[in-house]
PDB file of C-alpha atoms in Angstrom:
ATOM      1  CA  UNK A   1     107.414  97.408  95.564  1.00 45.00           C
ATOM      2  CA  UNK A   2     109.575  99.991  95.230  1.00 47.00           C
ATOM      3  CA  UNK A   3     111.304 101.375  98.440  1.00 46.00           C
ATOM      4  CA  UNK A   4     111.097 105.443  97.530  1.00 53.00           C
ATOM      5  CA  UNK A   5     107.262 105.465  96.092  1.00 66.00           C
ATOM      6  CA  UNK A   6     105.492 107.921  98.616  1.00 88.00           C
ATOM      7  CA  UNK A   7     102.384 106.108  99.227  1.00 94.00           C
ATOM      8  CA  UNK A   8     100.427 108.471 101.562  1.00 95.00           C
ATOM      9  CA  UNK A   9      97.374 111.047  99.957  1.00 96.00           C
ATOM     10  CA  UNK A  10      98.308 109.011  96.351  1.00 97.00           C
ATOM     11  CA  UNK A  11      95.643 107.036  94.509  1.00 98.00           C
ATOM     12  CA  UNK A  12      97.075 103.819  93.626  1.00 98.00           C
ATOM     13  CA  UNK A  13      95.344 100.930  92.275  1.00 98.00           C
ATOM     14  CA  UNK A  14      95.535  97.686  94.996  1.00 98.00           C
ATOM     15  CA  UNK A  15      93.829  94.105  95.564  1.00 97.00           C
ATOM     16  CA  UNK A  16      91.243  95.506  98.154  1.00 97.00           C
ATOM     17  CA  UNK A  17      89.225  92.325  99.597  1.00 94.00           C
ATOM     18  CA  UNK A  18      85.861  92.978 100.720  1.00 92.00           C
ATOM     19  CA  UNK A  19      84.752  93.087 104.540  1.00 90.00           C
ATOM     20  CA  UNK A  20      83.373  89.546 105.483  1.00 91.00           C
ATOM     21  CA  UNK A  21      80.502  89.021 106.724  1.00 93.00           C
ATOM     22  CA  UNK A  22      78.146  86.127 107.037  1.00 95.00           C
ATOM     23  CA  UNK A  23      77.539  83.353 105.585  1.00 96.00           C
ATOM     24  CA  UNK A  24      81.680  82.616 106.084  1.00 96.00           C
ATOM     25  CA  UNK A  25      83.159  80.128 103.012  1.00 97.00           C
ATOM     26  CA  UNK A  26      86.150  77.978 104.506  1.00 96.00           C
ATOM     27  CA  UNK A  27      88.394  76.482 101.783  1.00 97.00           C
ATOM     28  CA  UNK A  28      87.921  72.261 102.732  1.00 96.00           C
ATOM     29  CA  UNK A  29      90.627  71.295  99.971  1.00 95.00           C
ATOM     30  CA  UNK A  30      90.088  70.943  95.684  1.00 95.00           C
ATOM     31  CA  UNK A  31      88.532  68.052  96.125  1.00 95.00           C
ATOM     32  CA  UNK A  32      85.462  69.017  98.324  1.00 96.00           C
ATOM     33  CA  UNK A  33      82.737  72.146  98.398  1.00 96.00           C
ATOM     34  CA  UNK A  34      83.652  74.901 100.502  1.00 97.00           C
ATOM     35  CA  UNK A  35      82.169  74.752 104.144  1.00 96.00           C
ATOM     36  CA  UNK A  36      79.402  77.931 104.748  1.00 96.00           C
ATOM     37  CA  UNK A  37      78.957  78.907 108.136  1.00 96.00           C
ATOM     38  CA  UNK A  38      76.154  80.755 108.421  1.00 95.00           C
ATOM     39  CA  UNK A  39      77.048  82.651 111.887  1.00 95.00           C
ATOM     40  CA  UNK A  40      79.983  84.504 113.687  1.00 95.00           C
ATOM     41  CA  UNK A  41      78.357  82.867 116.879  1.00 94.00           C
ATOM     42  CA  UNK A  42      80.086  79.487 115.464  1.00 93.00           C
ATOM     43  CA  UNK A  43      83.411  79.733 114.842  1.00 93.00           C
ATOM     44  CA  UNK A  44      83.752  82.187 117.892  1.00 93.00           C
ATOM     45  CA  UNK A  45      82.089  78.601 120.209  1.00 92.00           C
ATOM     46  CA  UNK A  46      84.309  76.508 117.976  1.00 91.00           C
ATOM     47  CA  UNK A  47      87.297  78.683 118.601  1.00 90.00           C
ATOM     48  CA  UNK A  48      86.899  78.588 122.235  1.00 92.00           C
ATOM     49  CA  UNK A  49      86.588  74.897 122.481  1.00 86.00           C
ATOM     50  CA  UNK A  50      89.855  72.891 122.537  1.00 81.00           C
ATOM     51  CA  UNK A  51      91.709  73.123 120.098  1.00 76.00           C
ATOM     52  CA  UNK A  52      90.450  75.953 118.596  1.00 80.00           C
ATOM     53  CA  UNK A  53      92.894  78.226 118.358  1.00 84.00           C
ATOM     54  CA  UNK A  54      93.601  76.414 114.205  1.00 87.00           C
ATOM     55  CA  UNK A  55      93.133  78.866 111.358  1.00 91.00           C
ATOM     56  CA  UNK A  56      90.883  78.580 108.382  1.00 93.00           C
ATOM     57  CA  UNK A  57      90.639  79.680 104.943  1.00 95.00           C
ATOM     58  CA  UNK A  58      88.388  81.724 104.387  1.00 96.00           C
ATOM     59  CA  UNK A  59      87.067  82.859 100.489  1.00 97.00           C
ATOM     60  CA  UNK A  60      86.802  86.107 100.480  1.00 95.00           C
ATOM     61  CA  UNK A  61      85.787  88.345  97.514  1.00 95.00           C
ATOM     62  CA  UNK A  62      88.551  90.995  96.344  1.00 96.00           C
ATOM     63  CA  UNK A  63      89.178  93.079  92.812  1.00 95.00           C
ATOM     64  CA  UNK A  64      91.973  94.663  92.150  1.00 97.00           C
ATOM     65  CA  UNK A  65      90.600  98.652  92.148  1.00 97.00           C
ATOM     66  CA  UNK A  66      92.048 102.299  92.832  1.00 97.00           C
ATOM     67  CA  UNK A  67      92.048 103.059  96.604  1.00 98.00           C
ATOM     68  CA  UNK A  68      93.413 106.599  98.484  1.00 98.00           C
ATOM     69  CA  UNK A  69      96.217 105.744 100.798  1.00 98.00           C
ATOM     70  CA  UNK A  70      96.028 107.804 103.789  1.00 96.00           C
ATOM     71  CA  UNK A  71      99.481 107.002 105.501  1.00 93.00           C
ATOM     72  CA  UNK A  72     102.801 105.321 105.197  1.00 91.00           C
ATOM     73  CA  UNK A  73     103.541 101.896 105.914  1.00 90.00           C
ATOM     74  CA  UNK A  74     104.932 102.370 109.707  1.00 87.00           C
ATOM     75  CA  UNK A  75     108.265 100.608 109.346  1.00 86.00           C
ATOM     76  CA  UNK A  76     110.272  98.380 107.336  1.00 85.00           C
ATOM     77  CA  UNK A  77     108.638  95.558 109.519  1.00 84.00           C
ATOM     78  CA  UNK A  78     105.175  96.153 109.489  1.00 87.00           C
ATOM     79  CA  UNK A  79     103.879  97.593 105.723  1.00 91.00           C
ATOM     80  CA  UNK A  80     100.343  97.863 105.956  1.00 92.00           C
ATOM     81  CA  UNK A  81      98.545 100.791 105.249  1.00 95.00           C
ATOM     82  CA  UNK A  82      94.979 102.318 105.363  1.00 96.00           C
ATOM     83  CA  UNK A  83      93.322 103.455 102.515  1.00 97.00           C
ATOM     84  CA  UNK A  84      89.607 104.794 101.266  1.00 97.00           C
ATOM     85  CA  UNK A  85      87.727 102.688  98.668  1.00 97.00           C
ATOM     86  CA  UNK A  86      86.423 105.264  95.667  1.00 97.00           C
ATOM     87  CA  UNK A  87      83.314 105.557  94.433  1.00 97.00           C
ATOM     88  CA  UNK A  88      82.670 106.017  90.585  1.00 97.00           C
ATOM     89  CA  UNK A  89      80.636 109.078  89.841  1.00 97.00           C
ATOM     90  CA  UNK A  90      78.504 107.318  86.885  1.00 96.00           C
ATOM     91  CA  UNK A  91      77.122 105.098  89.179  1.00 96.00           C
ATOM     92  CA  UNK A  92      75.170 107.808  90.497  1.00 96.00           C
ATOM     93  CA  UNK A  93      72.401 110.055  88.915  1.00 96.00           C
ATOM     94  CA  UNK A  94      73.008 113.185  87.247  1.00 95.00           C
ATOM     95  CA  UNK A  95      72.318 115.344  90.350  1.00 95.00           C
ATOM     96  CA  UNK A  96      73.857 113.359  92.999  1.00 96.00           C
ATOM     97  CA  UNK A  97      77.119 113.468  90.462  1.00 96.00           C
ATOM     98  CA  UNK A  98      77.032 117.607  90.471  1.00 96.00           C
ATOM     99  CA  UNK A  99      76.513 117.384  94.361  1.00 96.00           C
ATOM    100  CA  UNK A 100      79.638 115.107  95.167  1.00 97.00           C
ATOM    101  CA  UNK A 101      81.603 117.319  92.368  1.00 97.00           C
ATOM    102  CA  UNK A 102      80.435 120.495  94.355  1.00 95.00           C
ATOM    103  CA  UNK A 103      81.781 119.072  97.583  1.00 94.00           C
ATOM    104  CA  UNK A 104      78.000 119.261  99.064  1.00 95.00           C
ATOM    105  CA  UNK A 105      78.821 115.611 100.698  1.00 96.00           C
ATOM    106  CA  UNK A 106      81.789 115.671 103.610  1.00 95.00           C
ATOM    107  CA  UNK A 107      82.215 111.963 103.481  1.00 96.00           C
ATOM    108  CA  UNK A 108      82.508 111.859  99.421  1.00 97.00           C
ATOM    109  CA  UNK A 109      85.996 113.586  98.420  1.00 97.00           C
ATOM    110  CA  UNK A 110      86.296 114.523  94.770  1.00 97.00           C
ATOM    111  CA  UNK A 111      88.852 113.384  92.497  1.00 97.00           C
ATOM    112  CA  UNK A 112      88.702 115.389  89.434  1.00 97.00           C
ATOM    113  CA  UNK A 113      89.564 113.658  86.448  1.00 97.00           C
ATOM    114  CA  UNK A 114      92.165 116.270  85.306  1.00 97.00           C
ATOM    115  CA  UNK A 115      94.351 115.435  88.522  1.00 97.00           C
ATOM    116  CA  UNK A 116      93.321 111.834  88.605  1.00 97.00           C
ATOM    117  CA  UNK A 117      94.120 109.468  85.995  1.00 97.00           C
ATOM    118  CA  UNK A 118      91.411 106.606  86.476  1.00 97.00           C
ATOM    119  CA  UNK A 119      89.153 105.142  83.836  1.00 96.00           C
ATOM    120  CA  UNK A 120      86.335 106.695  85.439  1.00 95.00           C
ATOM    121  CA  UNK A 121      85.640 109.886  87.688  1.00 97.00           C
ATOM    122  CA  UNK A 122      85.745 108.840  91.357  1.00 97.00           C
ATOM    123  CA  UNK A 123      84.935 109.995  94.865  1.00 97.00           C
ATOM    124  CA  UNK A 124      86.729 109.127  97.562  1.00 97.00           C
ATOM    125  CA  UNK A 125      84.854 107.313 100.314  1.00 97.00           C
ATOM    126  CA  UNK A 126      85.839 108.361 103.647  1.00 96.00           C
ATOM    127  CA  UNK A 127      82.958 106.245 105.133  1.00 95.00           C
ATOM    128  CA  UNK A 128      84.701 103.014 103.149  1.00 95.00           C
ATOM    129  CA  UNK A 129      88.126 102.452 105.081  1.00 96.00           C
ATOM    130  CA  UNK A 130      90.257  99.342 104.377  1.00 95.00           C
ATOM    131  CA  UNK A 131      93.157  98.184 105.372  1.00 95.00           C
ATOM    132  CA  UNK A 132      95.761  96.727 103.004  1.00 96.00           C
ATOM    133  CA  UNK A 133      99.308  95.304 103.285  1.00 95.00           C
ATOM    134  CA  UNK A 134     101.684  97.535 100.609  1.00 95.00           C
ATOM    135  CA  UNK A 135     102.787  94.883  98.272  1.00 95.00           C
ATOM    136  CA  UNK A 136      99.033  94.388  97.947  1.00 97.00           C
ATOM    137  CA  UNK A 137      99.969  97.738  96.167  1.00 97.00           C
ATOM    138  CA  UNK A 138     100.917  98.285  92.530  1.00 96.00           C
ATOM    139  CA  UNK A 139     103.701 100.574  92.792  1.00 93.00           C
ATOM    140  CA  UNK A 140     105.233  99.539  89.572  1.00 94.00           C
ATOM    141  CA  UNK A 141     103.383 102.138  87.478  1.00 92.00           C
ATOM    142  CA  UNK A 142     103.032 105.817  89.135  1.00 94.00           C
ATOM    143  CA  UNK A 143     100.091 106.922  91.195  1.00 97.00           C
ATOM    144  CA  UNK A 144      96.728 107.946  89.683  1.00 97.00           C
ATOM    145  CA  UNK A 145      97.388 111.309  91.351  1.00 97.00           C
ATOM    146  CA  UNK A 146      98.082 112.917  94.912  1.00 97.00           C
ATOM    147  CA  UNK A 147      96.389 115.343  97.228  1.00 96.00           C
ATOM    148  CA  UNK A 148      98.250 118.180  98.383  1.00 93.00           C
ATOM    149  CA  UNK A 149      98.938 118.334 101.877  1.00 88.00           C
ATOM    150  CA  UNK A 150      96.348 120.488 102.716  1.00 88.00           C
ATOM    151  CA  UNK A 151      93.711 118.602 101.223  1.00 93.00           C
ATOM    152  CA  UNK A 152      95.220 115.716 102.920  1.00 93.00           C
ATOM    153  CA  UNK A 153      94.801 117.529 106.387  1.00 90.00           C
ATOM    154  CA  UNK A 154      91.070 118.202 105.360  1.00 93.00           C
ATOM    155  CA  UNK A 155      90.888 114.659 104.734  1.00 95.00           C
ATOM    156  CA  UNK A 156      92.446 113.761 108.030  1.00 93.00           C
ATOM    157  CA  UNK A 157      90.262 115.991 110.070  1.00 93.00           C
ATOM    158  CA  UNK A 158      87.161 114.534 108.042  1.00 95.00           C
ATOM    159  CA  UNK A 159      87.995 111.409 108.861  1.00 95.00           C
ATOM    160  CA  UNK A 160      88.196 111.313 112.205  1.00 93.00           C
ATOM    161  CA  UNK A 161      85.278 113.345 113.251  1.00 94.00           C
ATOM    162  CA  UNK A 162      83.837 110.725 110.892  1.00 95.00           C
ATOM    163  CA  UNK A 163      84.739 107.631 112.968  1.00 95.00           C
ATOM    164  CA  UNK A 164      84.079 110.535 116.076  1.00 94.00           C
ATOM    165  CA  UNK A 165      87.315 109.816 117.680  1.00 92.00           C
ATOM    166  CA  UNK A 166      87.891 111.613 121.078  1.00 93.00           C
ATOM    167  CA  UNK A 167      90.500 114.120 120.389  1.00 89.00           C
ATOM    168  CA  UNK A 168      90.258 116.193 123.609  1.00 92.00           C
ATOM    169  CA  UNK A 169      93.340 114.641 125.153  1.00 89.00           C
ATOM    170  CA  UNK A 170      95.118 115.661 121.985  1.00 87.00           C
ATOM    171  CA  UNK A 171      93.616 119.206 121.554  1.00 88.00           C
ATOM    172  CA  UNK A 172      94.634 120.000 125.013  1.00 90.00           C
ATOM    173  CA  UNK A 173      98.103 119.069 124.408  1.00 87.00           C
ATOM    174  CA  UNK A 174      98.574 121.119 121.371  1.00 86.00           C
ATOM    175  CA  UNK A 175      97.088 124.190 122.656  1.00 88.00           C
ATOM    176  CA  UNK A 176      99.563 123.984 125.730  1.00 88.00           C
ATOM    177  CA  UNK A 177     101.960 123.353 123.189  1.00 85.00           C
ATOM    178  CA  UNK A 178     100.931 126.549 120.605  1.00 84.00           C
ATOM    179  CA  UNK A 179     101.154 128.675 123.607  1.00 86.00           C
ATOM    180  CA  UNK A 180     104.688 127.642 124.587  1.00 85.00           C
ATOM    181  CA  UNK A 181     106.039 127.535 121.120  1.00 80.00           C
ATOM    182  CA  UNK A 182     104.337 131.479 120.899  1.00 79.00           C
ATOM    183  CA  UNK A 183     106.115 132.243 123.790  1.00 82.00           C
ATOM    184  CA  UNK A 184     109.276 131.676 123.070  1.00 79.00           C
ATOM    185  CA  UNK A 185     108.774 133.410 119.595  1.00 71.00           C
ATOM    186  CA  UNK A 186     107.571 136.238 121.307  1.00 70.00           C
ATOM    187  CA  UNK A 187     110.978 136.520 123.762  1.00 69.00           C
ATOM    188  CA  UNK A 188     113.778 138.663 122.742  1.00 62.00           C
ATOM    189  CA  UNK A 189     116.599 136.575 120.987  1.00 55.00           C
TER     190      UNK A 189
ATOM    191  CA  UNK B   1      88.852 138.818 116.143  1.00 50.00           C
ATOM    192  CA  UNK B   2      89.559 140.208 112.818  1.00 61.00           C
ATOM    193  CA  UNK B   3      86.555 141.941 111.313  1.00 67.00           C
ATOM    194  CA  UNK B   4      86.015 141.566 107.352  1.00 72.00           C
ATOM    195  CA  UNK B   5      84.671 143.383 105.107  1.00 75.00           C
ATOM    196  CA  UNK B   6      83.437 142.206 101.737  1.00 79.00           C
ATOM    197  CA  UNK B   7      84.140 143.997  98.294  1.00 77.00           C
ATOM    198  CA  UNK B   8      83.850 143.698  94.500  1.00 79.00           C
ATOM    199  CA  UNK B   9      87.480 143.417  93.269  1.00 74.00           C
ATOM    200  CA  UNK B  10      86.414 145.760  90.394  1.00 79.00           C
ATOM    201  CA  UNK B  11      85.605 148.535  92.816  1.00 79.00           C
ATOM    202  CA  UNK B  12      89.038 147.595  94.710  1.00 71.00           C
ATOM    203  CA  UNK B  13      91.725 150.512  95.788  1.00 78.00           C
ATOM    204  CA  UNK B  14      94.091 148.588  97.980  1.00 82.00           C
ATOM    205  CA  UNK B  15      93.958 150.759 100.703  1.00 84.00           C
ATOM    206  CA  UNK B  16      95.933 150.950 104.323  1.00 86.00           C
ATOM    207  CA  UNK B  17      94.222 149.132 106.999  1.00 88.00           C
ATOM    208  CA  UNK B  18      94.198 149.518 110.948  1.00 91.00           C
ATOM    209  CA  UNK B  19      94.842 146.766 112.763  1.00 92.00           C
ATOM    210  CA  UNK B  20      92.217 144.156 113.558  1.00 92.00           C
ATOM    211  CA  UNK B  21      90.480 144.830 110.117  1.00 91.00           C
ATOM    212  CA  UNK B  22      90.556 142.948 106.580  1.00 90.00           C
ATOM    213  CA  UNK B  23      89.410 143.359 103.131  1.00 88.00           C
ATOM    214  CA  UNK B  24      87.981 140.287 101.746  1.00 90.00           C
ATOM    215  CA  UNK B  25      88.091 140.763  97.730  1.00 88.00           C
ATOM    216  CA  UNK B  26      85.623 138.909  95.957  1.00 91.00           C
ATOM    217  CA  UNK B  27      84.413 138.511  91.933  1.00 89.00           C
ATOM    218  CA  UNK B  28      81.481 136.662  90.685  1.00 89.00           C
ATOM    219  CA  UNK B  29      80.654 135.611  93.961  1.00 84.00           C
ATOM    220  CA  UNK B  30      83.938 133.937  94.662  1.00 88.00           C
ATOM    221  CA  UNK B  31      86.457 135.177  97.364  1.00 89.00           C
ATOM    222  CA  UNK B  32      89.749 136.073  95.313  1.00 88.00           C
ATOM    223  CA  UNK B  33      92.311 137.579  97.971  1.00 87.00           C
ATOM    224  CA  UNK B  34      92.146 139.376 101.309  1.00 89.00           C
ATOM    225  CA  UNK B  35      94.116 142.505 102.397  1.00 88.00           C
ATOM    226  CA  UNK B  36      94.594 142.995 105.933  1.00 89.00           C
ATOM    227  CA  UNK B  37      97.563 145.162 108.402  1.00 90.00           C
ATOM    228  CA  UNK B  38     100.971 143.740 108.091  1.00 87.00           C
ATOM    229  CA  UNK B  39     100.846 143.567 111.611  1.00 90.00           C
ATOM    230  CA  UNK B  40      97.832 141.481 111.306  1.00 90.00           C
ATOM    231  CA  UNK B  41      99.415 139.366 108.640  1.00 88.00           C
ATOM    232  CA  UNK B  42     102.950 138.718 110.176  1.00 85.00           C
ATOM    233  CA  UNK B  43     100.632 137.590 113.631  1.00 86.00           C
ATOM    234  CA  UNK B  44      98.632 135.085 111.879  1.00 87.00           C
ATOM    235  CA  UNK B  45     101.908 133.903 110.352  1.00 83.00           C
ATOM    236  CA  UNK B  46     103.641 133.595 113.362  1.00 81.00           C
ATOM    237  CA  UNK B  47     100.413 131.370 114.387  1.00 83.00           C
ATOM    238  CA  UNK B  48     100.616 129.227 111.135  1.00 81.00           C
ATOM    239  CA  UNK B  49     104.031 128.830 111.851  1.00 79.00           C
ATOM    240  CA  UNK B  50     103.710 127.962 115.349  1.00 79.00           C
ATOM    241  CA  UNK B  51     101.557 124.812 114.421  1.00 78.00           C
ATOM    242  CA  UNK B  52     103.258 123.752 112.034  1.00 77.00           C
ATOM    243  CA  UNK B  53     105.789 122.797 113.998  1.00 76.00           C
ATOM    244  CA  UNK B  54     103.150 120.875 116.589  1.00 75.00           C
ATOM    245  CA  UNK B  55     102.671 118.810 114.009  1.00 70.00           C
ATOM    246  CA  UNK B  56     103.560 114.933 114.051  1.00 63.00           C
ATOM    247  CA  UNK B  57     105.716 116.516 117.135  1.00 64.00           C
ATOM    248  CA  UNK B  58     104.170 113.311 119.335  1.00 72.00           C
ATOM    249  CA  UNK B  59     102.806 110.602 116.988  1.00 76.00           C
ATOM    250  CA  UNK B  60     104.008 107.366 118.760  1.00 81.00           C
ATOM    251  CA  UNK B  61     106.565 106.070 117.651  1.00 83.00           C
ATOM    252  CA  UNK B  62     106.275 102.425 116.461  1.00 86.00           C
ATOM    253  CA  UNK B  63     108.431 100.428 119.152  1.00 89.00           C
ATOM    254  CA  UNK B  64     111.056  97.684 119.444  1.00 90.00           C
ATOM    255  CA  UNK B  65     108.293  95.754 121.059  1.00 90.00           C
ATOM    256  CA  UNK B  66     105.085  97.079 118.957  1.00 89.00           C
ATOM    257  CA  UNK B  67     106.779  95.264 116.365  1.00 89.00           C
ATOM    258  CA  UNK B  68     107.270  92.120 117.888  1.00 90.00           C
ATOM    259  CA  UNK B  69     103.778  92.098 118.471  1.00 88.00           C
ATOM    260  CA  UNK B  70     102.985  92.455 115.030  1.00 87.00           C
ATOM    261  CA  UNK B  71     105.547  89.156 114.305  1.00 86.00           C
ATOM    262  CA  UNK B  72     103.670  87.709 116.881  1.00 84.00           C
ATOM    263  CA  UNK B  73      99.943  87.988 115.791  1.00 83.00           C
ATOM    264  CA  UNK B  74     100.257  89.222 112.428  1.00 84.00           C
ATOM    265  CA  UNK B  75     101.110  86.012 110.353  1.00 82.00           C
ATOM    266  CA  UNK B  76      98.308  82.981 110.360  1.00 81.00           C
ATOM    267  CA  UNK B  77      99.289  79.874 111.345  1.00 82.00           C
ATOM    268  CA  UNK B  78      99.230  76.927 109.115  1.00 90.00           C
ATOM    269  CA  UNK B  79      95.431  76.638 108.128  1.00 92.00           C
ATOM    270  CA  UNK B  80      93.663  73.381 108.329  1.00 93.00           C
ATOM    271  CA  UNK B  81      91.818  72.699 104.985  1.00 95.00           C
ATOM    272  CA  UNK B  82      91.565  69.314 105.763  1.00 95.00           C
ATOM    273  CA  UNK B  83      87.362  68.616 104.914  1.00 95.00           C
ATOM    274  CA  UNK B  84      87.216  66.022 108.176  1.00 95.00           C
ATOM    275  CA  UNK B  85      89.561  68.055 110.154  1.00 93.00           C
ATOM    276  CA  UNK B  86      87.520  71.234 109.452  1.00 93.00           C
ATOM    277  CA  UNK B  87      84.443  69.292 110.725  1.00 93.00           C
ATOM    278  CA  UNK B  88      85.831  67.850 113.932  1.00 91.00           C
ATOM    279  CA  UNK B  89      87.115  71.567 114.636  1.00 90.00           C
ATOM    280  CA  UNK B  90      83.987  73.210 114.027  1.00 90.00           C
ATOM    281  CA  UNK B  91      81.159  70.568 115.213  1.00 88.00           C
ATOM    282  CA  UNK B  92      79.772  69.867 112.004  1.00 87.00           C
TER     283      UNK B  92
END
């Protein structure tokens, strides 16, 4: 990957594996079916028994697909990312389409095609977060297209009255900071 | 609290406004510009500019140890894919 791509409010195409869920496929070698466990229930008891701390592989669907990366991998050390799965428009009918292209749908971000060079006009899902290590990235070729930073702080504040955070702690903290940093703009230099 | 009031931008003389008022300029429905007191203006930018500089000002920062943590937990082991192993482990 390369080191200066800006990854955050850019539309980048990624492997993006889907969320598991039951029934879990463990990889049991070349030579023999895969092992479905129908239950979380199971490996949690099996994982709790001695011995059970081994890993598995687990199949797991993925496709390689456009995602919206909402941050920057943290550090050098740790690279992984969270991004928004899209949805394509024509998979929709007609009137749903105009709605999500109108905005009328706070968890379905438009991407218009004139900003956003994909094969097919998208929505960003802000219901649909994934998390992704960046060299699951392809940051070879440039990205699809970028929000600006204010749509990116629309996105931000979408996104976490979506997943209904608690931000009291936070709003408090800023407001006591607002009125310090007006204070000191309003005193005499 | 600012009070606005709403014009068509082809009926529009920019005029002087007293503080604590705004002129919201619209055409075809959509809102095109607003005019509003420069004292008005230059207080709202002192406000924009006041947050902006709140912002990120106390995102954690990602630790000596955070990361070790990550080294820690974040890489899986070597996985069994062993058919009889897999069975023992899991009861099957």
């Amino acid at each position: 990957m390369s080191a200066t791509a800006a990854l955050g409010g850019s539309v980048r195409w990624a492997v993006v594996p889907f969320t598991p869920r039951p029934p879990f496929r463990i990889y049991a070698g070349a030579e023999h079916e895969p092992f479905e466990i129908s239950s979380a229930e199971e490996l949690v008891e099996a994982a709790n028994r001695p011995g059970g701390e081994a890993s598995f592989t687990f199949l797991v669907t993925a496709k390689a697909r456009p995602v919206l990366i909402l941050n920057e991998p943290p550090s050098a050390h740790h690279r992984e990312i969270v991004a928004l799965r899209l949805l394509r428009l024509a998979k929709l009918p007609p009137t749903d389409r105009d709605a999500v292209r109108n905005g009328d749908d706070e968890l379905l971000l438009y991407l218009p095609p004139e900003r956003f060079e994909l094969p097919e006009e998208n929505a960003a899902m802000l219901s649909a977060i994934v998390r992704l290590h960046a060299d699951a990235i392809d940051t070879t070729r440039p990205a699809a297209g970028t929000l600006s930073e204010q749509e990116q702080r629309v996105l931000a504040d979408r996104v976490i009255r979506y997943l209904r955070f608690d931000t009291q702690l936070l709003v408090e903290r800023r407001l006591r900071q607002l009125a310090d940093a007006l204070e000191q703009r309003g005193r005499p230099a | 609290m600012i009070e606005t009031e709403v014009r068509d931008a082809a009926t529009l003389r920019v005029p002087a406004l007293a503080a604590g008022r705004a002129l919201l300029v619209t055409r075809y429905d959509e809102e095109k510009a607003v005019v509003m007191n420069p004292e008005d203006f230059r207080r709202l930018a002192a406000l924009d500019a006041a947050l902006e500089t709140l912002r990120e000002a106390d995102a954690p920062a990602l630790t000596a140890l955070a990361l070790e943590a990550h080294r820690l937990e974040d890489e899986p082991d070597h996985a069994v894919e062993d058919p009889a192993a897999i069975k023992a482990l899991l009861g099957l």
